[in-house]
C-alpha cells in the first residue's frame, strides 16, 4: 500500500512549550494556537513562575495575547524551587489551571538559576504532589560539570530518576524531551505513572547536525542532540504506539543575536511547523497511523484531561520555512530556516 498523502487527526496538544512573555510571546503564540488546542506552558520566565498567583497572571497574559477567534488553552505549570511549600502544591491542584510542576536542576538550562539544588529539600512538596495527583515534569539532566554533556541525561536516569521513582511510587512523572536510548528504555519499563515527551528535533536530527559544514548555533538545545543510535531509539519509542510517549515540541524561541554569538543560548524554535515536523518523522518510519495516538491521545490520557473534539488535516505538500520570524523587537531563526518541511497543515 502506498503511504497516504493526507492525514486527519484529532486536534493535537503540545505537552512541552516555551512561550516567553510580552511582545515575544505575542509573536510566537499564534504559531502554536494554529496547530495545537492546548499546550503545557513552561514556567522558566525571569523571574520564574513559582506560585499559583503568578501562574494565573501569566495565563491571563497569554489569553490576552491570543488573536481574536483563535481557540487555545494554556495549561500552566509551576517552577519547583528548594523552598516550594507543600501548601502551594495543593493550591495548584485546586486551581484547575495548573497541570504540572517543573523541576529544573539548578543551572541545567536556560533560566534555571532558581532551580532545585537538592531533591531532598523538595520532599514535602513532592509528597503533596503525589497525594493530590499533580505531575512532576523533569528536566532530566545532571548538572555536574565533570559529567560529559552528552552523558548528562543518562546519568540523571541512573542516579536520580531511579531513586525518585522508588521513593515516590505513586508520583506522576514526565521525563521531558528525552534524548537517549537509556531514557526511552527506562520509561518503557517503568509503571504507568511514568511517561515522556519527545521533541521533533530529537527525532529528526543527531549530533552531526551541530557541526554540519561548520558550527550550527540553531541546532544547539538542551538536552543536546545525541548519536544516531539514540535518535533511532526515540523514533522507535514515539512510533511504538505505547501510551507512555507523547508529543512535546520544546519549542524554545531565542532572538537571533542571542543564538549567533560567542556564547549562544540553548533552544530551537519549531512551533511554526510544530505538527508538520512530526508528520515527517512518522511518515519516514511508515507509522503515520500512529501519529494521532502520540500527538493527540496519549497526553490527555496521562494528564487526566479530555481529548480534543476538533480535527486537523495534514497533506504531503512541502511547506516553505521562512529564513527568520519576527520576535518582539528582534527576529528568531526557526528550525529548517529557508528550507522546507514535507507536510503542510491545510
Ligand atoms: C529551553 C529554553 O530556552 O527555555 N531551552 C532548550 O534548549 N530546550 C529550556 C529547556 O527546556 O531546557
Ligand atoms: Zn523546554
CSV table of C-alpha atoms and ligand atoms in Angstrom, one decimal:
chain,number,residue,atom,x,y,z
A,1,UNK,CA,0.0,0.0,0.0
A,2,UNK,CA,1.2,3.5,-0.8
A,3,UNK,CA,1.7,5.8,2.1
A,4,UNK,CA,-1.2,8.3,2.4
A,5,UNK,CA,-0.8,11.8,1.1
A,6,UNK,CA,-3.3,13.2,3.6
A,7,UNK,CA,-4.0,12.5,7.2
A,8,UNK,CA,-6.7,13.8,9.5
A,9,UNK,CA,-6.1,13.7,13.3
A,10,UNK,CA,-7.9,14.7,16.5
A,11,UNK,CA,-6.6,18.2,17.2
A,12,UNK,CA,-3.2,17.7,18.9
A,13,UNK,CA,-1.7,19.2,22.1
A,14,UNK,CA,1.9,20.3,22.8
A,15,UNK,CA,2.9,18.9,26.2
A,16,UNK,CA,6.1,21.0,26.5
A,17,UNK,CA,6.3,24.5,25.2
A,18,UNK,CA,8.1,27.8,26.0
A,19,UNK,CA,6.0,30.8,25.2
A,20,UNK,CA,8.1,33.5,27.0
A,21,UNK,CA,6.3,36.8,27.8
A,22,UNK,CA,5.4,40.2,26.5
A,23,UNK,CA,5.8,41.1,22.8
A,24,UNK,CA,7.9,37.9,22.2
A,25,UNK,CA,5.1,35.8,23.5
A,26,UNK,CA,2.6,37.6,21.3
A,27,UNK,CA,4.9,36.9,18.3
A,28,UNK,CA,5.1,33.1,18.8
A,29,UNK,CA,1.7,32.2,20.3
A,30,UNK,CA,-0.3,32.1,17.1
A,31,UNK,CA,2.1,29.5,15.6
A,32,UNK,CA,1.2,27.1,18.4
A,33,UNK,CA,-2.5,28.0,18.6
A,34,UNK,CA,-3.0,27.4,14.9
A,35,UNK,CA,-1.9,23.8,15.4
A,36,UNK,CA,-2.5,22.8,19.0
A,37,UNK,CA,-5.6,23.0,21.1
A,38,UNK,CA,-3.6,23.1,24.3
A,39,UNK,CA,0.0,23.3,25.5
A,40,UNK,CA,1.8,22.7,28.7
A,41,UNK,CA,3.5,26.1,29.2
A,42,UNK,CA,6.9,26.0,30.8
A,43,UNK,CA,7.5,28.3,33.8
A,44,UNK,CA,11.1,29.4,33.2
A,45,UNK,CA,10.4,33.1,32.9
A,46,UNK,CA,12.7,35.7,34.6
A,47,UNK,CA,11.7,35.6,37.4
A,48,UNK,CA,10.2,32.0,37.2
A,49,UNK,CA,6.6,31.2,37.8
A,50,UNK,CA,6.7,29.7,41.3
A,51,UNK,CA,3.2,30.4,42.6
A,52,UNK,CA,-0.4,29.7,41.6
A,53,UNK,CA,-1.0,33.5,41.7
A,54,UNK,CA,1.9,34.1,39.2
A,55,UNK,CA,0.6,31.3,37.0
A,56,UNK,CA,-2.8,32.8,37.0
A,57,UNK,CA,-1.4,36.2,35.9
A,58,UNK,CA,0.8,34.5,33.2
A,59,UNK,CA,-2.2,32.6,32.0
A,60,UNK,CA,-4.3,35.8,31.7
A,61,UNK,CA,-1.4,37.5,29.7
A,62,UNK,CA,-1.4,34.5,27.3
A,63,UNK,CA,-5.1,34.6,26.8
A,64,UNK,CA,-5.0,38.4,26.3
A,65,UNK,CA,-2.3,38.0,23.6
A,66,UNK,CA,-4.3,35.3,21.7
A,67,UNK,CA,-5.6,36.7,18.4
A,68,UNK,CA,-9.4,37.0,18.1
A,69,UNK,CA,-11.1,33.9,17.0
A,70,UNK,CA,-8.2,31.5,17.9
A,71,UNK,CA,-9.1,28.8,20.3
A,72,UNK,CA,-6.3,27.7,22.6
A,73,UNK,CA,-6.0,26.7,26.2
A,74,UNK,CA,-2.7,27.2,28.1
A,75,UNK,CA,-2.1,24.5,30.6
A,76,UNK,CA,0.0,26.2,33.3
A,77,UNK,CA,3.0,24.8,35.3
A,78,UNK,CA,4.9,25.9,38.4
A,79,UNK,CA,8.6,26.1,38.7
A,80,UNK,CA,9.8,24.0,41.6
A,81,UNK,CA,12.4,25.5,43.9
A,82,UNK,CA,14.2,24.3,47.1
A,83,UNK,CA,11.6,26.4,49.0
A,84,UNK,CA,8.3,25.5,47.3
A,85,UNK,CA,5.8,24.9,50.1
A,86,UNK,CA,3.6,21.8,50.1
A,87,UNK,CA,0.6,24.1,50.5
A,88,UNK,CA,1.3,25.6,47.1
A,89,UNK,CA,1.0,22.2,45.5
A,90,UNK,CA,-2.4,21.7,47.0
A,91,UNK,CA,-3.5,25.2,45.8
A,92,UNK,CA,-2.1,24.3,42.4
A,93,UNK,CA,-4.3,21.2,42.2
A,94,UNK,CA,-7.3,23.1,43.4
A,95,UNK,CA,-6.8,25.9,40.8
A,96,UNK,CA,-7.9,23.8,37.9
A,97,UNK,CA,-5.4,25.5,35.6
A,98,UNK,CA,-2.1,24.3,36.9
A,99,UNK,CA,-1.4,20.9,35.5
A,100,UNK,CA,2.2,20.2,36.5
A,101,UNK,CA,5.3,21.3,38.4
A,102,UNK,CA,8.6,21.6,36.6
A,103,UNK,CA,11.9,20.5,38.1
A,104,UNK,CA,14.9,22.2,36.6
A,105,UNK,CA,18.2,21.0,38.3
A,106,UNK,CA,19.8,24.4,39.2
A,107,UNK,CA,21.9,25.5,36.3
A,108,UNK,CA,20.8,22.8,33.9
A,109,UNK,CA,19.5,25.1,31.1
A,110,UNK,CA,18.0,28.5,30.1
A,111,UNK,CA,16.7,30.4,33.1
A,112,UNK,CA,17.2,27.6,35.6
A,113,UNK,CA,19.3,29.5,38.2
A,114,UNK,CA,16.4,29.3,40.8
A,115,UNK,CA,16.1,25.5,40.2
A,116,UNK,CA,16.4,22.7,42.7
A,117,UNK,CA,19.9,22.3,44.2
A,118,UNK,CA,19.0,19.1,46.2
A,119,UNK,CA,15.9,17.0,45.7
A,120,UNK,CA,15.8,16.2,49.5
A,121,UNK,CA,14.8,19.9,50.0
A,122,UNK,CA,11.6,19.2,48.0
A,123,UNK,CA,10.4,16.2,49.9
A,124,UNK,CA,7.4,17.9,51.4
A,125,UNK,CA,6.3,19.4,48.0
A,126,UNK,CA,6.8,16.0,46.3
A,127,UNK,CA,4.8,14.2,49.0
A,128,UNK,CA,2.0,16.7,48.4
A,129,UNK,CA,2.1,16.4,44.7
A,130,UNK,CA,1.9,12.6,45.0
A,131,UNK,CA,-1.0,12.9,47.3
A,132,UNK,CA,-3.0,15.3,45.1
A,133,UNK,CA,-2.0,13.7,41.8
A,134,UNK,CA,-0.1,16.7,40.4
A,135,UNK,CA,2.6,15.5,37.8
A,136,UNK,CA,6.2,16.3,38.2
A,137,UNK,CA,7.8,17.4,34.9
A,138,UNK,CA,11.5,16.7,34.8
A,139,UNK,CA,14.4,18.3,33.0
A,140,UNK,CA,16.3,15.1,33.3
A,141,UNK,CA,20.0,16.1,33.2
A,142,UNK,CA,22.6,16.2,36.0
A,143,UNK,CA,24.4,19.5,36.3
A,144,UNK,CA,27.8,18.1,37.5
A,145,UNK,CA,30.2,19.8,35.1
A,146,UNK,CA,32.5,16.8,35.5
A,147,UNK,CA,29.9,14.7,33.6
A,148,UNK,CA,30.2,14.9,29.8
A,149,UNK,CA,27.4,17.0,28.3
A,150,UNK,CA,26.4,14.0,26.1
A,151,UNK,CA,26.0,11.8,29.2
A,152,UNK,CA,24.1,14.1,31.5
A,153,UNK,CA,20.7,12.6,30.7
A,154,UNK,CA,21.8,9.0,31.0
A,155,UNK,CA,23.5,9.7,34.3
A,156,UNK,CA,20.3,11.5,35.6
A,157,UNK,CA,18.2,8.5,34.7
A,158,UNK,CA,20.6,6.2,36.5
A,159,UNK,CA,21.5,8.3,39.6
A,160,UNK,CA,18.3,10.4,40.2
A,161,UNK,CA,15.3,9.2,38.3
A,162,UNK,CA,15.5,5.6,39.5
A,163,UNK,CA,15.6,6.8,43.1
A,164,UNK,CA,12.8,9.2,42.6
A,165,UNK,CA,10.5,6.5,41.2
A,166,UNK,CA,11.4,4.2,44.1
A,167,UNK,CA,10.8,6.9,46.8
A,168,UNK,CA,7.6,8.3,45.3
A,169,UNK,CA,5.9,5.2,43.7
A,170,UNK,CA,2.6,7.0,43.1
A,171,UNK,CA,4.0,10.3,41.9
A,172,UNK,CA,3.1,11.0,38.2
A,173,UNK,CA,6.4,11.8,36.4
A,174,UNK,CA,7.0,13.1,32.9
A,175,UNK,CA,10.6,12.9,31.8
A,176,UNK,CA,10.7,15.8,29.4
A,177,UNK,CA,12.3,15.9,26.0
A,178,UNK,CA,14.1,12.6,26.2
A,179,UNK,CA,17.1,12.2,24.0
A,180,UNK,CA,18.7,8.8,24.8
A,181,UNK,CA,18.0,5.2,24.4
A,182,UNK,CA,18.5,4.8,28.1
A,183,UNK,CA,15.8,7.3,28.9
A,184,UNK,CA,13.4,5.6,26.4
A,185,UNK,CA,14.1,2.2,27.9
A,186,UNK,CA,13.7,3.4,31.5
A,187,UNK,CA,10.3,5.0,30.7
A,188,UNK,CA,9.0,2.0,28.8
A,189,UNK,CA,10.0,-0.3,31.6
A,190,UNK,CA,8.5,1.8,34.5
A,191,UNK,CA,5.0,1.8,35.8
A,192,UNK,CA,2.1,3.6,34.1
A,193,UNK,CA,2.8,6.7,36.3
A,194,UNK,CA,6.0,7.4,34.3
A,195,UNK,CA,5.8,8.9,30.8
A,196,UNK,CA,8.0,11.0,28.5
A,197,UNK,CA,7.7,13.7,25.9
A,198,UNK,CA,9.8,13.7,22.7
A,199,UNK,CA,10.7,16.7,20.5
A,200,UNK,CA,10.5,16.7,16.7
A,201,UNK,CA,14.1,17.9,16.5
A,202,UNK,CA,15.5,15.0,18.6
A,203,UNK,CA,13.5,12.6,16.3
A,204,UNK,CA,14.9,14.2,13.1
A,205,UNK,CA,18.5,15.0,13.9
A,206,UNK,CA,21.5,13.5,15.5
A,207,UNK,CA,24.5,15.4,16.9
A,208,UNK,CA,26.2,15.7,13.5
A,209,UNK,CA,23.6,18.4,12.9
A,210,UNK,CA,25.6,20.6,15.3
A,211,UNK,CA,28.6,20.7,13.0
A,212,UNK,CA,27.1,20.4,9.5
A,213,UNK,CA,29.6,22.4,7.4
A,214,UNK,CA,30.5,24.5,10.5
A,215,UNK,CA,29.2,25.2,14.0
A,216,UNK,CA,25.4,25.5,13.9
A,217,UNK,CA,24.0,27.5,16.8
A,218,UNK,CA,20.4,27.0,15.7
A,219,UNK,CA,20.8,23.3,16.3
A,220,UNK,CA,22.0,23.8,19.9
A,221,UNK,CA,19.5,22.9,22.5
A,222,UNK,CA,19.4,21.2,25.9
A,223,UNK,CA,19.4,18.3,26.3
A,224,UNK,CA,21.9,18.4,23.4
A,225,UNK,CA,21.4,16.3,20.2
A,226,UNK,CA,22.8,12.8,20.6
A,227,UNK,CA,24.3,10.0,18.5
A,228,UNK,CA,22.2,8.3,15.7
A,229,UNK,CA,21.6,5.2,17.8
A,230,UNK,CA,19.7,7.3,20.3
A,231,UNK,CA,17.7,9.1,17.6
A,232,UNK,CA,16.7,5.7,16.3
A,233,UNK,CA,15.6,4.6,19.8
A,234,UNK,CA,13.5,7.7,20.1
A,235,UNK,CA,11.8,7.1,16.8
A,236,UNK,CA,11.0,3.5,17.9
A,237,UNK,CA,9.5,4.8,21.2
A,238,UNK,CA,7.5,7.5,19.5
A,239,UNK,CA,6.1,5.3,16.8
A,240,UNK,CA,5.7,2.2,19.0
A,241,UNK,CA,2.1,3.0,19.9
A,242,UNK,CA,3.0,3.0,23.6
A,243,UNK,CA,0.8,5.4,25.6
A,244,UNK,CA,3.8,6.4,27.7
A,245,UNK,CA,5.3,8.6,24.9
A,246,UNK,CA,3.7,11.8,23.7
A,247,UNK,CA,4.4,15.0,21.8
A,248,UNK,CA,6.2,17.9,23.4
A,249,UNK,CA,7.9,20.3,21.0
A,250,UNK,CA,10.1,22.1,23.5
A,251,UNK,CA,9.9,24.9,21.0
A,252,UNK,CA,12.1,27.5,22.7
A,253,UNK,CA,12.4,30.8,21.0
A,254,UNK,CA,15.5,33.0,21.3
A,255,UNK,CA,16.3,36.2,19.5
A,256,UNK,CA,18.7,35.6,16.6
A,257,UNK,CA,21.5,37.7,18.1
A,258,UNK,CA,21.4,35.6,21.3
A,259,UNK,CA,22.0,32.4,19.4
A,260,UNK,CA,24.5,33.7,16.8
A,261,UNK,CA,27.1,34.9,19.3
A,262,UNK,CA,30.1,33.9,21.3
A,263,UNK,CA,28.1,32.1,24.0
A,264,UNK,CA,24.8,31.3,22.4
A,265,UNK,CA,21.5,30.3,24.1
A,266,UNK,CA,20.1,26.8,24.1
A,267,UNK,CA,16.8,26.2,22.4
A,268,UNK,CA,15.3,25.6,18.9
A,269,UNK,CA,12.2,27.2,17.6
A,270,UNK,CA,9.8,24.7,16.0
A,271,UNK,CA,6.3,25.9,16.8
A,272,UNK,CA,5.9,27.3,13.2
A,273,UNK,CA,6.0,23.6,12.0
A,274,UNK,CA,5.0,22.1,15.3
A,275,UNK,CA,3.0,19.2,14.0
A,276,UNK,CA,4.3,19.1,10.4
A,277,UNK,CA,7.8,18.1,11.5
A,278,UNK,CA,6.4,15.1,13.4
A,279,UNK,CA,4.4,14.1,10.4
A,280,UNK,CA,7.7,13.8,8.5
A,281,UNK,CA,9.1,11.6,11.2
A,282,UNK,CA,6.1,9.2,11.4
A,283,UNK,CA,6.0,9.2,7.6
A,284,UNK,CA,9.7,8.2,7.3
A,285,UNK,CA,9.0,5.4,9.8
A,286,UNK,CA,6.0,4.2,7.9
A,287,UNK,CA,3.9,4.9,11.0
A,288,UNK,CA,1.6,7.7,10.1
A,289,UNK,CA,-1.3,5.7,11.6
A,290,UNK,CA,0.4,6.1,15.0
A,291,UNK,CA,0.8,9.9,14.8
A,292,UNK,CA,-2.7,10.5,16.3
A,293,UNK,CA,-2.0,8.5,19.4
A,294,UNK,CA,1.3,10.2,20.0
A,295,UNK,CA,0.1,13.8,19.2
A,296,UNK,CA,-3.5,13.8,20.4
A,297,UNK,CA,-4.5,10.9,22.6
A,298,UNK,CA,-1.7,9.7,24.9
A,299,UNK,CA,-1.0,13.1,26.5
A,300,UNK,CA,-4.6,13.8,27.7
A,301,UNK,CA,-4.9,10.2,29.0
A,302,UNK,CA,-1.8,10.7,31.1
A,303,UNK,CA,-2.8,14.1,32.4
A,304,UNK,CA,-6.4,13.0,33.1
A,305,UNK,CA,-7.8,15.6,30.6
A,306,UNK,CA,-10.5,15.1,27.9
A,307,UNK,CA,-9.5,14.5,24.3
A,308,UNK,CA,-9.9,17.5,22.0
A,309,UNK,CA,-13.0,17.4,19.8
A,310,UNK,CA,-11.9,19.1,16.6
A,311,UNK,CA,-9.6,17.7,13.9
A,312,UNK,CA,-6.7,18.9,11.8
A,313,UNK,CA,-5.6,17.7,8.3
A,314,UNK,CA,-2.0,17.5,7.1
A,315,UNK,CA,-1.1,17.0,3.4
A,316,UNK,CA,2.1,15.9,1.8
A,317,UNK,CA,2.7,19.3,0.3
A,318,UNK,CA,6.1,20.9,1.0
A,319,UNK,CA,5.8,23.9,3.4
A,320,UNK,CA,8.4,26.7,3.0
A,321,UNK,CA,10.0,27.8,6.2
A,322,UNK,CA,11.0,31.4,6.4
A,323,UNK,CA,14.6,32.4,6.9
A,324,UNK,CA,13.6,34.3,10.1
A,325,UNK,CA,10.4,35.2,12.0
A,326,UNK,CA,9.6,38.5,13.8
A,327,UNK,CA,10.2,38.2,17.5
A,328,UNK,CA,9.3,41.3,19.5
A,329,UNK,CA,11.9,43.9,18.7
A,330,UNK,CA,14.1,41.3,17.1
A,331,UNK,CA,13.8,38.1,14.9
A,332,UNK,CA,14.3,34.5,15.5
A,333,UNK,CA,15.6,31.7,13.2
A,334,UNK,CA,13.3,28.7,13.1
A,335,UNK,CA,14.4,25.1,12.5
A,336,UNK,CA,14.9,24.5,8.7
A,337,UNK,CA,15.1,28.2,8.1
A,338,UNK,CA,15.0,28.9,4.4
A,339,UNK,CA,14.2,25.2,3.7
A,340,UNK,CA,11.0,23.1,3.6
A,341,UNK,CA,9.1,20.7,5.7
A,342,UNK,CA,7.5,17.8,3.7
A,343,UNK,CA,4.0,18.2,5.2
A,344,UNK,CA,1.6,21.2,5.4
A,345,UNK,CA,-1.3,21.9,7.6
A,346,UNK,CA,-4.4,22.6,5.5
B,1,LIG,C1,14.8,25.8,26.9
B,1,LIG,C2,14.6,27.3,26.9
B,1,LIG,O1,15.2,28.0,26.1
B,1,LIG,O2,13.8,27.8,27.7
B,1,LIG,N1,16.0,25.5,26.1
B,1,LIG,C3,16.3,24.3,25.5
B,1,LIG,O3,17.4,24.2,24.9
B,1,LIG,N2,15.4,23.4,25.4
B,1,LIG,C4,14.9,25.3,28.2
B,1,LIG,C5,14.8,23.8,28.3
B,1,LIG,O4,13.8,23.2,28.1
B,1,LIG,O5,15.8,23.2,28.7
B,2,LIG,ZN1,11.9,23.1,27.5
